[in-house]
GROMACS .gro file of N, CA and C in nm:
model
  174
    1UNK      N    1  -0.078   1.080   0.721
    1UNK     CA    2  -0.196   1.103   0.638
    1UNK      C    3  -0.210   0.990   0.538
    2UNK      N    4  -0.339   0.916   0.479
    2UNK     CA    5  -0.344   0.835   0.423
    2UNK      C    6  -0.483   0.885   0.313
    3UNK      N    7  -0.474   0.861   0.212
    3UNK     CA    8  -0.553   0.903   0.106
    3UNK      C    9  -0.625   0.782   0.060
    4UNK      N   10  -0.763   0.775   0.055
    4UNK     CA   11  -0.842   0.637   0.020
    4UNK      C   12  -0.874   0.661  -0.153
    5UNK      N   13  -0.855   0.582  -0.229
    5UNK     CA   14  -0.939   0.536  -0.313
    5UNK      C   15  -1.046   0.455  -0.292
    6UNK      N   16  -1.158   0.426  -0.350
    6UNK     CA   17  -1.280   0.298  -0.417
    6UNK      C   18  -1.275   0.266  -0.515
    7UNK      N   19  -1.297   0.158  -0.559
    7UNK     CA   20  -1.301   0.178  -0.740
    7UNK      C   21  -1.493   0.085  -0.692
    8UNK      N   22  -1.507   0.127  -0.765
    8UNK     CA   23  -1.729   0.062  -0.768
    8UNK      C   24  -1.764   0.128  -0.874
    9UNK      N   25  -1.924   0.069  -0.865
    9UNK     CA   26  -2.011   0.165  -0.923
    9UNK      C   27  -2.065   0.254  -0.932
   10UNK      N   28  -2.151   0.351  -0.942
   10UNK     CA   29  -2.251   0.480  -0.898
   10UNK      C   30  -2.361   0.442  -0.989
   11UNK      N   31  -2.451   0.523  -0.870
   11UNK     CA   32  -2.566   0.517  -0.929
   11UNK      C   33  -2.614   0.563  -1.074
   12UNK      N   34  -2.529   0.609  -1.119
   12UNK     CA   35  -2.536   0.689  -1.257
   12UNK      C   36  -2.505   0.592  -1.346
   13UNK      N   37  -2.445   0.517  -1.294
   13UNK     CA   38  -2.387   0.334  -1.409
   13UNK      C   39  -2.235   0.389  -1.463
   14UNK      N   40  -2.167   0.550  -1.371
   14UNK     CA   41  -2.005   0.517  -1.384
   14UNK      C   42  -1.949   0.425  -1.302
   15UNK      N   43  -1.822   0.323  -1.299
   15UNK     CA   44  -1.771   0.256  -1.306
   15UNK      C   45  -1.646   0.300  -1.321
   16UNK      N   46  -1.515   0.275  -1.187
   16UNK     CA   47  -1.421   0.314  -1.211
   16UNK      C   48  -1.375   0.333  -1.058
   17UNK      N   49  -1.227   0.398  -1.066
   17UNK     CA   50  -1.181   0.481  -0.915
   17UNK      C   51  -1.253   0.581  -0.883
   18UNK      N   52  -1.249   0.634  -0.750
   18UNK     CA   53  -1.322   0.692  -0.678
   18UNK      C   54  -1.262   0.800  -0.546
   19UNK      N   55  -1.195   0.903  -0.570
   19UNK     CA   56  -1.123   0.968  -0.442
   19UNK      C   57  -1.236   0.979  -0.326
   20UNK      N   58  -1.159   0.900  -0.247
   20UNK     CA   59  -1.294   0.916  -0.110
   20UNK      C   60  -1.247   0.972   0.039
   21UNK      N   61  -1.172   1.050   0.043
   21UNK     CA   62  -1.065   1.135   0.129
   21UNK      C   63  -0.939   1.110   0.173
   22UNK      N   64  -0.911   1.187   0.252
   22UNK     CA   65  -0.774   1.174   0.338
   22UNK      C   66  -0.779   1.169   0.487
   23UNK      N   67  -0.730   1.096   0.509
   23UNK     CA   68  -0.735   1.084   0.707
   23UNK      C   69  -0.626   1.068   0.735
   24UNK      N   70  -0.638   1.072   0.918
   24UNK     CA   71  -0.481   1.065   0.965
   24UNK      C   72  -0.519   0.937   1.023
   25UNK      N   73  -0.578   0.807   1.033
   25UNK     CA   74  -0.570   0.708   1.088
   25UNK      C   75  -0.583   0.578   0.992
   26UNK      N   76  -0.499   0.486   0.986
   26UNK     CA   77  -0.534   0.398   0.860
   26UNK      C   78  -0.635   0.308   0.901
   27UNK      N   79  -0.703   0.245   0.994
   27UNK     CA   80  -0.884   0.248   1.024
   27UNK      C   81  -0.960   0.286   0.996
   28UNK      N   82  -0.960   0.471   0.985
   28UNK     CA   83  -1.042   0.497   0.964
   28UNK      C   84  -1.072   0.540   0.754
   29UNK      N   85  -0.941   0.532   0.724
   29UNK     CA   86  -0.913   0.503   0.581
   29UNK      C   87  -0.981   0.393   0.531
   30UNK      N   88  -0.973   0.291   0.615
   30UNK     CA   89  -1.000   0.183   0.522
   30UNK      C   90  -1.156   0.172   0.544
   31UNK      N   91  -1.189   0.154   0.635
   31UNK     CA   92  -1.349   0.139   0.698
   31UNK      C   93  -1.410   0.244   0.677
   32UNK      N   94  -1.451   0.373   0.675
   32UNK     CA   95  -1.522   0.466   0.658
   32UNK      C   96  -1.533   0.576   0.510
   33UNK      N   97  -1.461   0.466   0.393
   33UNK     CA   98  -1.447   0.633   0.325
   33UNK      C   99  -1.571   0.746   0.330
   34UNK      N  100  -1.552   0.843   0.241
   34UNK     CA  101  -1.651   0.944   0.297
   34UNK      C  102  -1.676   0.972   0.111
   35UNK      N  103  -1.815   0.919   0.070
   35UNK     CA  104  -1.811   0.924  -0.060
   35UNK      C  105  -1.952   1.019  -0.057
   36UNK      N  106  -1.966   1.073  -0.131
   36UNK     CA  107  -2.086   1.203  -0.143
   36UNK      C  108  -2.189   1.122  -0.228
   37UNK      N  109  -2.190   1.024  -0.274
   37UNK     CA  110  -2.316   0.943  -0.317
   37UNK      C  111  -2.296   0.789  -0.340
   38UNK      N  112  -2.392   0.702  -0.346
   38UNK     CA  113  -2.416   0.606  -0.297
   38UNK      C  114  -2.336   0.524  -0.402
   39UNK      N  115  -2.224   0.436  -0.362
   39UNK     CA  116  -2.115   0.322  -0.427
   39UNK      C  117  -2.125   0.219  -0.420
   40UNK      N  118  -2.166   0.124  -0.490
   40UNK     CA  119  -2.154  -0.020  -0.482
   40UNK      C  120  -1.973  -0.051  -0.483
   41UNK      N  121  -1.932  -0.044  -0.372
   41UNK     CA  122  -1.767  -0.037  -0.402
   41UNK      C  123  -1.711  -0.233  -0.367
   42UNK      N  124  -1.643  -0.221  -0.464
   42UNK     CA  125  -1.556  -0.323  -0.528
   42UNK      C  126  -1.423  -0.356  -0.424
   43UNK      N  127  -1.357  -0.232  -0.442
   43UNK     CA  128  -1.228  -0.242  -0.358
   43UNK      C  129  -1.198  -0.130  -0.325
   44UNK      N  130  -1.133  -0.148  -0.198
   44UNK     CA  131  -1.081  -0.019  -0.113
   44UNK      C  132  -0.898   0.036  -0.158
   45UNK      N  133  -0.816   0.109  -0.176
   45UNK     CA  134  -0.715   0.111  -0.164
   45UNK      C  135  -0.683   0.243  -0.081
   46UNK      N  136  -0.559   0.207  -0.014
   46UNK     CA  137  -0.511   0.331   0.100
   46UNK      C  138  -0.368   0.350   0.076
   47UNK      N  139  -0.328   0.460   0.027
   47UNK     CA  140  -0.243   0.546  -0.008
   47UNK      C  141  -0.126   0.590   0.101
   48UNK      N  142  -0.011   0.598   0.156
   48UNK     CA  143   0.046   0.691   0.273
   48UNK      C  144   0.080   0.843   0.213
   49UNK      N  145   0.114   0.933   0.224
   49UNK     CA  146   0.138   1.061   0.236
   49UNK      C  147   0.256   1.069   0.077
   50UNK      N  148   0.352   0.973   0.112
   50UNK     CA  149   0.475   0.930  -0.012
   50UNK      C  150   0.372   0.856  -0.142
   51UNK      N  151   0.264   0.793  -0.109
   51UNK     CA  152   0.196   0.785  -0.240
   51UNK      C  153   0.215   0.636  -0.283
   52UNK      N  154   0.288   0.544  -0.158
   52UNK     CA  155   0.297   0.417  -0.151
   52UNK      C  156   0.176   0.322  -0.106
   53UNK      N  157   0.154   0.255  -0.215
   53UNK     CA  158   0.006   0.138  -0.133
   53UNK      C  159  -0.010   0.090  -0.014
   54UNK      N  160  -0.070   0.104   0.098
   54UNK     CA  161  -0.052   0.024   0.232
   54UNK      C  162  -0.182  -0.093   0.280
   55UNK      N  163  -0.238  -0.018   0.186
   55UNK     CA  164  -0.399  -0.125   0.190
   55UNK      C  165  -0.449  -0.178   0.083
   56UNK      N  166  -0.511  -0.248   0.008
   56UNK     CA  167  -0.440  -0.410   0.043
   56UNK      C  168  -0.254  -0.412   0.080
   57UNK      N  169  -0.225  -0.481   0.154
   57UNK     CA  170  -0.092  -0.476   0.199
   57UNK      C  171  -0.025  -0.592   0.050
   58UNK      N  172   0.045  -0.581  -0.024
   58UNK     CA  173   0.110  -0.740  -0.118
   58UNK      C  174   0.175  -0.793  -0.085
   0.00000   0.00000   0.00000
């Protein structure tokens, strides 16, 4: 299981992270989050299950 963050904008002018689900494929983590309104997103980050960064890889 892999948990996505965004950090962007919203249309509202917040600014910040963004929980954008959990999946079981890290593809579809990184490429698809699933955000309920429209994000000018900045950066993606992907989480594993232990809560370790895997996307961006450092």
């Amino acid at each position: 299981m892999y948990k996505t963050i965004v950090v962007g904008y919203t249309s509202d002018g917040y600014y910040g992270p963004i929980q954008a689900g959990t999946y079981n494929d890290l593809e579809t983590a990184i490429r698809f989050p699933e955000l309920k309104e429209h994000v000018d997103i900045i950066a993606v980050y992907v989480y594993d299950c232990q809560g370790k960064l895997v996307y961006p890889r450092k």
